[in-house]
Tab-separated table of C-alpha atoms and ligand atoms in Angstrom:
chain	number	residue	atom	x	y	z
A	122	MET	CA	93.893	90.163	104.374
A	123	PRO	CA	97.303	91.641	105.214
A	124	GLU	CA	97.073	93.735	108.385
A	125	LEU	CA	99.535	96.040	110.145
A	126	PRO	CA	102.221	93.383	110.914
A	127	GLU	CA	102.195	91.950	107.385
A	128	VAL	CA	102.353	95.387	105.748
A	129	GLU	CA	105.074	96.469	108.208
A	130	THR	CA	107.135	93.377	107.258
A	131	ILE	CA	106.871	94.151	103.540
A	132	VAL	CA	107.748	97.828	104.046
A	133	ALA	CA	110.747	97.056	106.283
A	134	ASP	CA	112.054	94.486	103.783
A	135	LEU	CA	111.625	96.712	100.731
A	136	ARG	CA	112.858	99.969	102.288
A	137	PRO	CA	116.629	99.443	101.826
A	138	HIS	CA	116.067	98.263	98.246
A	139	LEU	CA	113.713	101.050	97.156
A	140	ALA	CA	114.791	104.227	98.971
A	141	GLY	CA	116.963	106.302	96.644
A	142	ARG	CA	116.023	104.319	93.520
A	143	THR	CA	114.322	105.867	90.497
A	144	ILE	CA	111.247	104.419	88.777
A	145	VAL	CA	112.307	104.195	85.129
A	146	SER	CA	108.900	103.157	83.787
A	147	CYS	CA	105.588	101.616	84.757
A	148	ASP	CA	103.623	99.019	82.853
A	149	LEU	CA	99.974	98.421	83.785
A	150	LEU	CA	98.661	95.021	82.716
A	151	PHE	CA	95.333	95.616	84.458
A	152	PRO	CA	94.972	99.424	84.362
A	153	THR	CA	91.925	99.708	86.643
A	154	ILE	CA	94.026	98.516	89.590
A	155	VAL	CA	94.994	102.226	89.615
A	156	ARG	CA	92.102	104.062	91.264
A	157	HIS	CA	93.568	107.553	91.084
A	158	PRO	CA	94.446	109.387	88.858
A	159	GLU	CA	93.595	108.042	85.379
A	160	PRO	CA	95.934	105.127	84.509
A	161	GLU	CA	97.664	107.032	81.653
A	162	VAL	CA	98.326	109.996	83.945
A	163	PHE	CA	99.592	107.592	86.630
A	164	ILE	CA	102.069	105.969	84.222
A	165	ASP	CA	103.388	109.333	82.991
A	166	SER	CA	103.632	110.770	86.485
A	167	VAL	CA	105.639	107.959	88.131
A	168	ALA	CA	108.132	107.550	85.261
A	169	GLY	CA	111.451	109.194	86.129
A	170	MET	CA	110.462	109.761	89.756
A	171	ARG	CA	112.964	109.118	92.525
A	172	ILE	CA	111.791	107.166	95.578
A	173	THR	CA	112.729	109.212	98.643
A	174	ALA	CA	111.336	106.967	101.406
A	175	LEU	CA	109.077	104.049	102.208
A	176	ARG	CA	106.535	104.179	105.021
A	177	ARG	CA	103.504	102.349	106.382
A	178	ARG	CA	100.314	103.988	107.609
A	179	GLY	CA	97.666	101.547	108.864
A	180	LYS	CA	97.418	98.885	106.159
A	181	TYR	CA	98.713	101.262	103.476
A	182	ILE	CA	102.179	101.135	101.916
A	183	LEU	CA	103.359	104.670	101.187
A	184	ILE	CA	106.153	105.030	98.646
A	185	ASP	CA	107.305	108.644	98.894
A	186	LEU	CA	108.347	110.245	95.611
A	187	GLU	CA	109.652	113.695	94.772
A	188	ASN	CA	107.406	116.798	94.984
A	189	ASP	CA	105.426	115.408	97.963
A	190	LEU	CA	103.844	112.783	95.721
A	191	VAL	CA	103.091	109.423	97.288
A	192	LEU	CA	102.591	106.157	95.452
A	193	VAL	CA	100.103	104.366	97.683
A	194	VAL	CA	99.628	100.600	97.637
A	195	HIS	CA	96.744	98.935	99.465
A	196	LEU	CA	96.979	95.151	99.257
A	197	GLY	CA	93.235	94.530	99.694
A	198	MET	CA	92.569	90.829	100.299
A	199	THR	CA	95.214	89.117	98.181
A	200	GLY	CA	97.663	91.801	97.007
A	201	GLN	CA	101.394	91.052	96.900
A	202	LEU	CA	104.215	93.513	96.305
A	203	ARG	CA	107.380	91.767	95.190
A	204	LEU	CA	110.860	92.818	94.128
A	205	LEU	CA	112.148	90.583	91.335
A	206	LYS	CA	114.748	90.328	88.593
A	207	PRO	CA	113.279	91.126	85.150
A	208	ASP	CA	114.010	87.625	83.833
A	209	VAL	CA	111.664	86.013	86.393
A	210	PRO	CA	108.513	85.100	84.415
A	211	LEU	CA	105.468	87.218	85.219
A	212	SER	CA	103.140	85.253	87.475
A	213	SER	CA	99.424	85.265	86.727
A	214	HIS	CA	97.434	88.191	88.151
A	215	THR	CA	100.400	90.577	87.920
A	216	HIS	CA	98.728	93.948	87.354
A	217	ALA	CA	101.545	96.487	87.561
A	218	VAL	CA	105.296	96.364	86.924
A	219	PHE	CA	107.616	99.201	87.949
A	220	ALA	CA	111.082	99.042	86.371
A	221	LEU	CA	113.764	100.484	88.662
A	222	ASP	CA	117.114	102.069	87.769
A	223	ASN	CA	119.003	99.172	89.410
A	224	GLY	CA	117.519	96.750	86.904
A	225	LEU	CA	115.045	95.171	89.343
A	226	GLN	CA	111.273	95.232	89.001
A	227	LEU	CA	108.699	96.014	91.659
A	228	ARG	CA	105.625	93.978	90.773
A	229	TYR	CA	102.069	94.181	92.097
A	230	ARG	CA	100.020	91.021	91.836
A	231	ASP	CA	96.505	90.538	93.176
A	232	PRO	CA	94.288	87.554	92.192
A	233	ARG	CA	91.102	88.954	93.733
A	234	ARG	CA	91.810	92.588	92.756
A	235	PHE	CA	90.440	94.173	95.917
A	236	GLY	CA	93.724	96.035	96.266
A	237	ARG	CA	94.548	99.356	94.659
A	238	LEU	CA	97.278	101.748	93.604
A	239	LEU	CA	96.951	105.503	94.088
A	240	LEU	CA	99.129	108.502	93.308
A	241	GLY	CA	98.897	112.011	94.743
A	242	THR	CA	99.838	114.007	97.793
A	243	GLU	CA	98.606	112.469	101.034
A	244	VAL	CA	96.398	115.510	101.705
A	245	SER	CA	94.816	115.442	98.238
A	246	LEU	CA	94.134	111.699	98.390
A	247	VAL	CA	92.359	112.042	101.736
A	248	ALA	CA	90.447	115.119	100.511
A	249	ALA	CA	89.354	113.220	97.371
A	250	LYS	CA	88.254	110.314	99.650
A	251	LYS	CA	90.639	107.942	97.860
A	252	MET	CA	92.237	107.227	101.242
A	253	PRO	CA	90.373	107.259	104.559
A	254	ARG	CA	91.289	109.504	107.448
A	255	LEU	CA	93.189	107.028	109.610
A	256	GLY	CA	93.271	106.830	113.396
A	257	PRO	CA	96.473	106.610	115.454
A	258	GLU	CA	99.050	103.866	114.966
A	259	PRO	CA	98.568	101.371	117.823
A	260	ILE	CA	102.306	100.554	117.988
A	261	ASP	CA	103.393	104.203	118.016
A	262	PRO	CA	105.050	104.893	121.416
A	263	GLU	CA	103.240	108.266	121.369
A	264	PHE	CA	99.864	106.488	121.348
A	265	ALA	CA	99.026	106.354	125.048
A	266	ALA	CA	96.544	104.092	126.863
A	267	GLU	CA	94.650	107.204	127.942
A	268	GLU	CA	94.117	108.155	124.285
A	269	LEU	CA	92.642	104.694	123.571
A	270	TYR	CA	90.385	105.052	126.630
A	271	ARG	CA	89.221	108.485	125.413
A	272	ARG	CA	88.389	107.035	121.976
A	273	LEU	CA	86.605	103.973	123.415
A	274	ARG	CA	84.518	105.996	125.839
A	275	LYS	CA	82.507	107.871	123.197
A	276	ARG	CA	81.595	104.768	121.217
A	277	ARG	CA	78.413	102.702	121.487
A	278	THR	CA	79.668	99.886	119.292
A	279	ALA	CA	81.065	96.411	119.952
A	280	LEU	CA	84.753	96.347	120.900
A	281	LYS	CA	85.560	94.216	117.864
A	282	ALA	CA	83.842	96.692	115.515
A	283	PHE	CA	85.721	99.534	117.204
A	284	LEU	CA	89.076	97.827	116.579
A	285	LEU	CA	88.199	97.156	112.921
A	286	ASP	CA	87.317	100.836	112.374
A	287	GLN	CA	90.421	102.307	110.684
A	288	ALA	CA	89.451	105.782	111.895
A	289	ALA	CA	89.482	104.569	115.527
A	290	VAL	CA	92.894	102.840	115.363
A	291	ALA	CA	94.762	102.169	112.123
A	292	GLY	CA	95.963	98.823	110.799
A	293	VAL	CA	93.951	96.303	112.844
A	294	GLY	CA	91.888	93.715	110.951
A	295	ASN	CA	90.103	90.483	111.792
A	296	ILE	CA	93.174	88.525	112.938
A	297	TYR	CA	94.694	90.988	115.381
A	298	ALA	CA	91.333	92.263	116.667
A	299	ASP	CA	90.483	88.734	117.872
A	300	GLU	CA	94.017	88.099	119.132
A	301	SER	CA	94.301	91.315	121.126
A	302	LEU	CA	90.812	90.972	122.673
A	303	HIS	CA	91.707	87.463	123.806
A	304	ARG	CA	94.987	88.632	125.308
A	305	ALA	CA	93.108	91.464	127.058
A	306	ARG	CA	90.482	88.954	128.332
A	307	LEU	CA	87.689	91.112	126.885
A	308	ARG	CA	84.594	89.861	125.036
A	309	PRO	CA	84.487	91.089	121.419
A	310	ASP	CA	80.763	91.936	121.678
A	311	ARG	CA	81.155	94.153	124.734
A	312	LEU	CA	80.318	97.811	124.177
A	313	ALA	CA	83.440	99.904	123.599
A	314	GLY	CA	82.091	102.653	125.822
A	315	SER	CA	81.625	100.259	128.751
A	316	LEU	CA	85.333	99.694	129.363
A	317	SER	CA	86.904	100.958	132.560
A	318	ARG	CA	90.158	102.879	132.356
A	319	LYS	CA	91.902	99.786	133.701
A	320	SER	CA	90.438	97.501	130.994
A	321	ALA	CA	91.313	100.060	128.324
A	322	ARG	CA	94.900	99.991	129.578
A	323	ARG	CA	94.898	96.189	129.297
A	324	LEU	CA	93.540	96.385	125.738
A	325	HIS	CA	96.163	99.004	124.845
A	326	GLU	CA	98.928	96.727	126.069
A	327	SER	CA	97.552	93.564	124.427
A	328	LEU	CA	97.022	95.364	121.127
A	329	ARG	CA	100.657	96.472	121.121
A	330	ASP	CA	101.882	93.040	122.206
A	331	SER	CA	99.835	91.142	119.573
A	332	LEU	CA	101.056	93.401	116.786
A	333	LEU	CA	104.708	93.558	117.875
A	334	VAL	CA	104.978	89.780	118.344
A	335	ALA	CA	103.447	89.284	114.888
A	336	ILE	CA	105.929	91.760	113.346
A	337	ALA	CA	108.794	89.891	115.056
A	338	ASN	CA	107.460	86.688	113.445
A	339	ARG	CA	107.096	88.381	110.021
A	340	GLY	CA	103.284	88.316	109.946
A	341	SER	CA	100.577	85.682	109.573
A	342	SER	CA	100.128	83.730	106.345
A	343	VAL	CA	96.588	82.547	107.115
A	344	ASP	CA	95.582	82.757	103.455
A	345	THR	CA	97.562	84.213	100.576
A	346	TYR	CA	99.917	86.573	102.403
A	347	ARG	CA	103.516	86.476	101.166
A	348	ASP	CA	106.343	88.849	102.003
A	349	ALA	CA	108.316	90.869	99.420
A	350	TRP	CA	110.401	87.763	98.638
A	351	GLY	CA	107.385	85.454	98.237
A	352	GLU	CA	107.934	83.722	101.595
A	353	ILE	CA	105.221	82.978	104.153
A	354	GLY	CA	105.181	84.538	107.631
A	355	GLY	CA	105.613	82.678	110.931
A	356	GLN	CA	102.846	84.063	113.134
A	357	GLN	CA	100.001	81.869	111.769
A	358	GLU	CA	101.217	78.924	113.876
A	359	LYS	CA	101.247	81.031	117.035
A	360	LEU	CA	97.777	82.582	116.867
A	361	LEU	CA	95.782	82.122	120.088
A	362	VAL	CA	92.203	82.271	118.772
A	363	TYR	CA	92.000	83.405	115.142
A	364	GLY	CA	91.047	80.466	112.911
A	365	ARG	CA	90.652	78.167	115.942
A	366	ALA	CA	86.840	78.163	116.448
A	367	GLY	CA	85.751	74.962	118.226
A	368	GLU	CA	89.318	74.124	119.264
A	369	PRO	CA	90.288	74.264	122.956
A	370	CYS	CA	91.278	77.599	124.505
A	371	PHE	CA	94.996	77.464	125.367
A	372	THR	CA	94.226	78.909	128.814
A	373	CYS	CA	91.111	77.034	130.036
A	374	GLY	CA	90.629	74.186	127.554
A	375	ARG	CA	87.037	75.102	126.735
A	376	PRO	CA	86.132	75.096	122.994
A	377	LEU	CA	86.476	78.561	121.454
A	378	ALA	CA	83.199	80.215	120.404
A	379	LEU	CA	82.408	81.631	116.958
A	380	ILE	CA	80.072	84.599	116.498
A	381	ARG	CA	79.627	87.298	113.846
A	382	ILE	CA	80.287	90.933	114.619
A	383	ALA	CA	80.195	93.688	111.995
A	384	GLY	CA	79.794	90.957	109.373
A	385	ARG	CA	83.092	89.328	110.385
A	386	SER	CA	83.588	85.930	111.977
A	387	THR	CA	84.869	86.400	115.485
A	388	VAL	CA	86.509	83.769	117.694
A	389	PHE	CA	86.798	84.106	121.469
A	390	CYS	CA	86.661	82.186	124.747
A	391	ARG	CA	83.390	82.509	126.672
A	392	ARG	CA	85.160	81.676	129.925
A	393	CYS	CA	88.363	83.716	129.697
A	394	GLN	CA	86.962	86.827	128.013
A	395	ARG	CA	84.482	89.011	129.907
B	616	ZN	ZN1	89.569	80.132	127.857
Protein backbone atom coordinates (compact mmCIF):
# COMPACT_ATOMS: atom_id res chain seq x y z
CA MET A 1 0.00 0.00 0.00
CA PRO A 2 1.37 3.45 -0.87
CA GLU A 3 2.32 5.32 2.30
CA LEU A 4 3.44 8.89 2.96
CA PRO A 5 6.68 8.78 0.87
CA GLU A 6 4.99 7.19 -2.15
CA VAL A 7 2.05 9.61 -2.06
CA GLU A 8 4.44 12.55 -1.54
CA THR A 9 6.43 11.46 -4.63
CA ILE A 10 3.30 11.32 -6.79
CA VAL A 11 2.05 14.70 -5.54
CA ALA A 12 5.43 16.41 -6.05
CA ASP A 13 5.70 14.98 -9.58
CA LEU A 14 2.16 15.91 -10.62
CA ARG A 15 2.04 19.37 -9.00
CA PRO A 16 3.77 21.37 -11.78
CA HIS A 17 1.66 19.60 -14.42
CA LEU A 18 -1.72 19.98 -12.70
CA ALA A 19 -1.69 23.31 -10.84
CA GLY A 20 -3.43 25.93 -12.97
CA ARG A 21 -4.96 23.39 -15.37
CA THR A 22 -8.70 22.99 -15.89
CA ILE A 23 -10.54 19.65 -15.82
CA VAL A 24 -12.46 19.65 -19.11
CA SER A 25 -14.42 16.45 -18.42
CA CYS A 26 -14.45 13.29 -16.35
CA ASP A 27 -15.27 9.80 -17.52
CA LEU A 28 -16.00 7.11 -14.92
CA LEU A 29 -15.50 3.57 -16.20
CA PHE A 30 -16.16 2.09 -12.76
CA PRO A 31 -18.48 4.67 -11.14
CA THR A 32 -18.47 3.23 -7.61
CA ILE A 33 -14.79 4.14 -7.25
CA VAL A 34 -16.34 7.53 -6.38
CA ARG A 35 -17.55 7.25 -2.78
CA HIS A 36 -18.90 10.78 -2.44
CA PRO A 37 -21.04 12.39 -3.82
CA GLU A 38 -23.12 10.33 -6.28
CA PRO A 39 -21.04 9.56 -9.41
CA GLU A 40 -23.26 11.69 -11.72
CA VAL A 41 -22.98 14.66 -9.35
CA PHE A 42 -19.21 14.09 -9.15
CA ILE A 43 -18.84 14.15 -12.95
CA ASP A 44 -20.92 17.33 -13.30
CA SER A 45 -19.16 19.07 -10.44
CA VAL A 46 -15.54 18.53 -11.56
CA ALA A 47 -16.15 19.43 -15.23
CA GLY A 48 -14.90 22.95 -15.96
CA MET A 49 -13.15 23.25 -12.60
CA ARG A 50 -9.70 24.81 -12.39
CA ILE A 51 -7.06 23.04 -10.30
CA THR A 52 -5.60 25.62 -7.92
CA ALA A 53 -3.11 23.45 -6.01
CA LEU A 54 -2.01 19.92 -5.22
CA ARG A 55 -1.31 18.77 -1.68
CA ARG A 56 -0.78 15.63 0.38
CA ARG A 57 -2.30 14.94 3.78
CA GLY A 58 -1.33 11.58 5.30
CA LYS A 59 -1.88 9.05 2.52
CA TYR A 60 -4.44 11.27 0.78
CA ILE A 61 -3.84 13.21 -2.44
CA LEU A 62 -5.72 16.50 -2.29
CA ILE A 63 -6.39 18.22 -5.60
CA ASP A 64 -7.65 21.69 -4.72
CA LEU A 65 -10.32 23.09 -7.03
CA GLU A 66 -12.18 26.38 -7.07
CA ASN A 67 -14.78 27.25 -4.38
CA ASP A 68 -12.87 25.36 -1.64
CA LEU A 69 -13.73 22.05 -3.29
CA VAL A 70 -11.16 19.29 -3.03
CA LEU A 71 -10.88 16.27 -5.29
CA VAL A 72 -9.52 13.64 -2.93
CA VAL A 73 -7.71 10.52 -4.13
CA HIS A 74 -6.88 7.67 -1.77
CA LEU A 75 -4.84 4.98 -3.51
CA GLY A 76 -5.95 2.13 -1.21
CA MET A 77 -3.82 -0.96 -1.82
CA THR A 78 -3.12 -0.82 -5.55
CA GLY A 79 -4.26 2.60 -6.80
CA GLN A 80 -2.19 4.47 -9.39
CA LEU A 81 -2.63 8.05 -10.54
CA ARG A 82 -0.97 8.66 -13.89
CA LEU A 83 -0.66 11.56 -16.31
CA LEU A 84 -0.79 10.33 -19.90
CA LYS A 85 -1.34 11.44 -23.48
CA PRO A 86 -4.86 10.57 -24.72
CA ASP A 87 -3.52 8.25 -27.43
CA VAL A 88 -1.95 5.90 -24.85
CA PRO A 89 -4.30 2.87 -24.72
CA LEU A 90 -6.32 2.57 -21.52
CA SER A 91 -4.76 -0.08 -19.30
CA SER A 92 -7.02 -2.60 -17.60
CA HIS A 93 -8.56 -1.52 -14.28
CA THR A 94 -8.64 2.16 -15.30
CA HIS A 95 -11.65 3.49 -13.39
CA ALA A 96 -11.58 7.25 -13.95
CA VAL A 97 -10.21 9.51 -16.68
CA PHE A 98 -9.96 13.28 -16.25
CA ALA A 99 -9.36 15.20 -19.49
CA LEU A 100 -7.30 18.35 -18.92
CA ASP A 101 -7.22 21.59 -20.94
CA ASN A 102 -3.62 20.91 -22.03
CA GLY A 103 -4.73 17.77 -23.84
CA LEU A 104 -3.33 15.34 -21.26
CA GLN A 105 -5.36 12.87 -19.23
CA LEU A 106 -5.14 12.16 -15.52
CA ARG A 107 -6.07 8.51 -15.09
CA TYR A 108 -6.92 6.53 -11.96
CA ARG A 109 -6.33 2.81 -12.14
CA ASP A 110 -6.78 0.35 -9.29
CA PRO A 111 -6.87 -3.46 -9.81
CA ARG A 112 -8.05 -4.27 -6.28
CA ARG A 113 -10.38 -1.25 -5.99
CA PHE A 114 -9.68 -0.51 -2.34
CA GLY A 115 -8.93 3.07 -3.33
CA ARG A 116 -11.47 5.84 -3.67
CA LEU A 117 -12.24 9.25 -5.12
CA LEU A 118 -14.11 11.90 -3.14
CA LEU A 119 -15.27 15.44 -3.83
CA GLY A 120 -16.30 18.10 -1.32
CA THR A 121 -14.83 20.65 1.03
CA GLU A 122 -12.31 19.17 3.45
CA VAL A 123 -14.53 20.09 6.42
CA SER A 124 -17.64 18.50 4.90
CA LEU A 125 -15.81 15.29 3.96
CA VAL A 126 -14.50 14.88 7.51
CA ALA A 127 -17.93 15.74 8.98
CA ALA A 128 -19.58 13.16 6.69
CA LYS A 129 -16.92 10.61 7.83
CA LYS A 130 -15.76 10.14 4.23
CA MET A 131 -12.27 11.15 5.38
CA PRO A 132 -10.85 10.44 8.83
CA ARG A 133 -9.64 13.13 11.19
CA LEU A 134 -5.90 12.84 10.62
CA GLY A 135 -3.12 13.30 13.15
CA PRO A 136 -0.07 15.53 12.61
CA GLU A 137 2.29 15.10 9.66
CA PRO A 138 5.42 13.34 11.00
CA ILE A 139 7.72 15.20 8.57
CA ASP A 140 6.26 18.63 9.35
CA PRO A 141 9.02 20.72 11.02
CA GLU A 142 6.30 22.04 13.37
CA PHE A 143 5.68 18.51 14.68
CA ALA A 144 7.94 18.40 17.73
CA ALA A 145 9.28 15.36 19.61
CA GLU A 146 7.44 16.60 22.71
CA GLU A 147 4.13 16.42 20.82
CA LEU A 148 4.84 12.78 19.86
CA TYR A 149 5.72 12.02 23.50
CA ARG A 150 2.45 13.64 24.66
CA ARG A 151 0.46 11.52 22.18
CA LEU A 152 2.31 8.28 23.07
CA ARG A 153 1.91 8.78 26.81
CA LYS A 154 -1.89 8.47 26.87
CA ARG A 155 -1.99 5.28 24.83
CA ARG A 156 -2.16 1.71 26.12
CA THR A 157 -1.57 0.12 22.74
CA ALA A 158 1.44 -1.46 21.03
CA LEU A 159 3.86 1.04 19.47
CA LYS A 160 3.29 -0.46 16.03
CA ALA A 161 -0.50 -0.08 16.36
CA PHE A 162 0.00 3.50 17.52
CA LEU A 163 2.06 4.33 14.42
CA LEU A 164 -0.53 2.73 12.11
CA ASP A 165 -3.33 4.81 13.67
CA GLN A 166 -3.86 7.68 11.20
CA ALA A 167 -5.37 9.81 13.97
CA ALA A 168 -2.17 9.46 16.04
CA VAL A 169 0.26 10.37 13.22
CA ALA A 170 -0.76 10.62 9.57
CA GLY A 171 0.71 8.73 6.63
CA VAL A 172 2.57 5.84 8.29
CA GLY A 173 1.70 2.29 7.19
CA ASN A 174 3.22 -1.15 7.60
CA ILE A 175 6.52 -0.44 5.82
CA TYR A 176 7.58 2.74 7.58
CA ALA A 177 6.21 1.68 10.98
CA ASP A 178 8.58 -1.32 10.98
CA GLU A 179 11.45 0.70 9.51
CA SER A 180 11.22 3.57 11.98
CA LEU A 181 10.85 1.26 15.02
CA HIS A 182 13.97 -0.60 13.93
CA ARG A 183 15.91 2.63 13.48
CA ALA A 184 14.71 3.76 16.93
CA ARG A 185 15.74 0.37 18.42
CA LEU A 186 12.25 -0.06 19.90
CA ARG A 187 10.20 -3.28 19.97
CA PRO A 188 6.97 -2.97 17.96
CA ASP A 189 4.95 -4.73 20.69
CA ARG A 190 6.04 -2.38 23.46
CA LEU A 191 3.27 -0.29 24.98
CA ALA A 192 3.18 3.22 23.52
CA GLY A 193 2.60 4.71 26.95
CA SER A 194 5.72 3.05 28.37
CA LEU A 195 8.19 5.14 26.37
CA SER A 196 10.45 7.57 28.16
CA ARG A 197 10.78 11.09 26.82
CA LYS A 198 14.22 10.13 25.53
CA SER A 199 12.90 7.08 23.62
CA ALA A 200 10.05 9.16 22.21
CA ARG A 201 12.64 11.64 20.92
CA ARG A 202 14.52 8.77 19.26
CA LEU A 203 11.30 7.51 17.64
CA HIS A 204 10.47 11.04 16.46
CA GLU A 205 13.86 11.33 14.79
CA SER A 206 13.80 7.84 13.23
CA LEU A 207 10.27 8.35 11.92
CA ARG A 208 11.36 11.55 10.18
CA ASP A 209 14.56 9.95 8.88
CA SER A 210 12.81 6.82 7.52
CA LEU A 211 10.21 8.89 5.71
CA LEU A 212 12.58 11.55 4.35
CA VAL A 213 15.10 8.99 3.06
CA ALA A 214 12.25 7.12 1.35
CA ILE A 215 10.99 10.35 -0.26
CA ALA A 216 14.53 11.08 -1.49
CA ASN A 217 14.54 7.60 -3.06
CA ARG A 218 11.06 8.12 -4.60
CA GLY A 219 9.27 5.57 -2.40
CA SER A 220 9.18 1.79 -2.06
CA SER A 221 7.79 -0.42 -4.82
CA VAL A 222 7.32 -3.50 -2.62
CA ASP A 223 4.19 -4.54 -4.51
CA THR A 224 2.32 -2.58 -7.16
CA TYR A 225 3.40 0.98 -6.37
CA ARG A 226 4.27 3.07 -9.42
CA ASP A 227 4.88 6.80 -9.60
CA ALA A 228 2.90 9.22 -11.82
CA TRP A 229 5.02 8.16 -14.81
CA GLY A 230 4.60 4.41 -14.19
CA GLU A 231 8.14 3.97 -12.82
CA ILE A 232 9.06 2.02 -9.69
CA GLY A 233 10.60 3.66 -6.62
CA GLY A 234 14.12 3.04 -5.27
CA GLN A 235 13.60 2.59 -1.54
CA GLN A 236 12.52 -1.10 -1.65
CA GLU A 237 16.17 -2.19 -2.03
CA LYS A 238 17.23 -0.14 0.99
CA LEU A 239 14.64 -1.28 3.54
CA LEU A 240 16.21 -2.45 6.82
CA VAL A 241 13.54 -4.87 8.09
CA TYR A 242 10.30 -4.69 6.09
CA GLY A 243 9.91 -7.82 3.96
CA ARG A 244 13.09 -9.35 5.44
CA ALA A 245 11.66 -11.76 8.07
CA GLY A 246 14.14 -14.59 8.73
CA GLU A 247 16.99 -12.74 7.01
CA PRO A 248 19.93 -11.46 9.08
CA CYS A 249 19.65 -8.11 10.87
CA PHE A 250 22.06 -5.66 9.20
CA THR A 251 23.31 -4.58 12.64
CA CYS A 252 23.73 -7.83 14.64
CA GLY A 253 23.33 -10.63 12.08
CA ARG A 254 20.59 -12.41 14.00
CA PRO A 255 17.56 -13.55 11.91
CA LEU A 256 14.76 -10.98 11.96
CA ALA A 257 11.60 -12.04 13.82
CA LEU A 258 8.06 -12.00 12.41
CA ILE A 259 5.03 -11.39 14.63
CA ARG A 260 1.50 -10.06 14.07
CA ILE A 261 0.36 -6.82 15.62
CA ALA A 262 -3.01 -5.21 14.90
CA GLY A 263 -3.53 -7.88 12.24
CA ARG A 264 -0.40 -6.80 10.35
CA SER A 265 2.79 -8.77 9.86
CA THR A 266 5.58 -7.07 11.75
CA VAL A 267 9.32 -7.63 11.31
CA PHE A 268 11.89 -6.64 13.92
CA CYS A 269 15.16 -7.68 15.56
CA ARG A 270 14.80 -9.29 19.00
CA ARG A 271 18.34 -8.28 19.91
CA CYS A 272 18.56 -4.71 18.62
CA GLN A 273 15.04 -3.56 19.47
CA ARG A 274 14.00 -3.28 23.13
ZN1 LIG B 1 19.80 -6.86 15.22
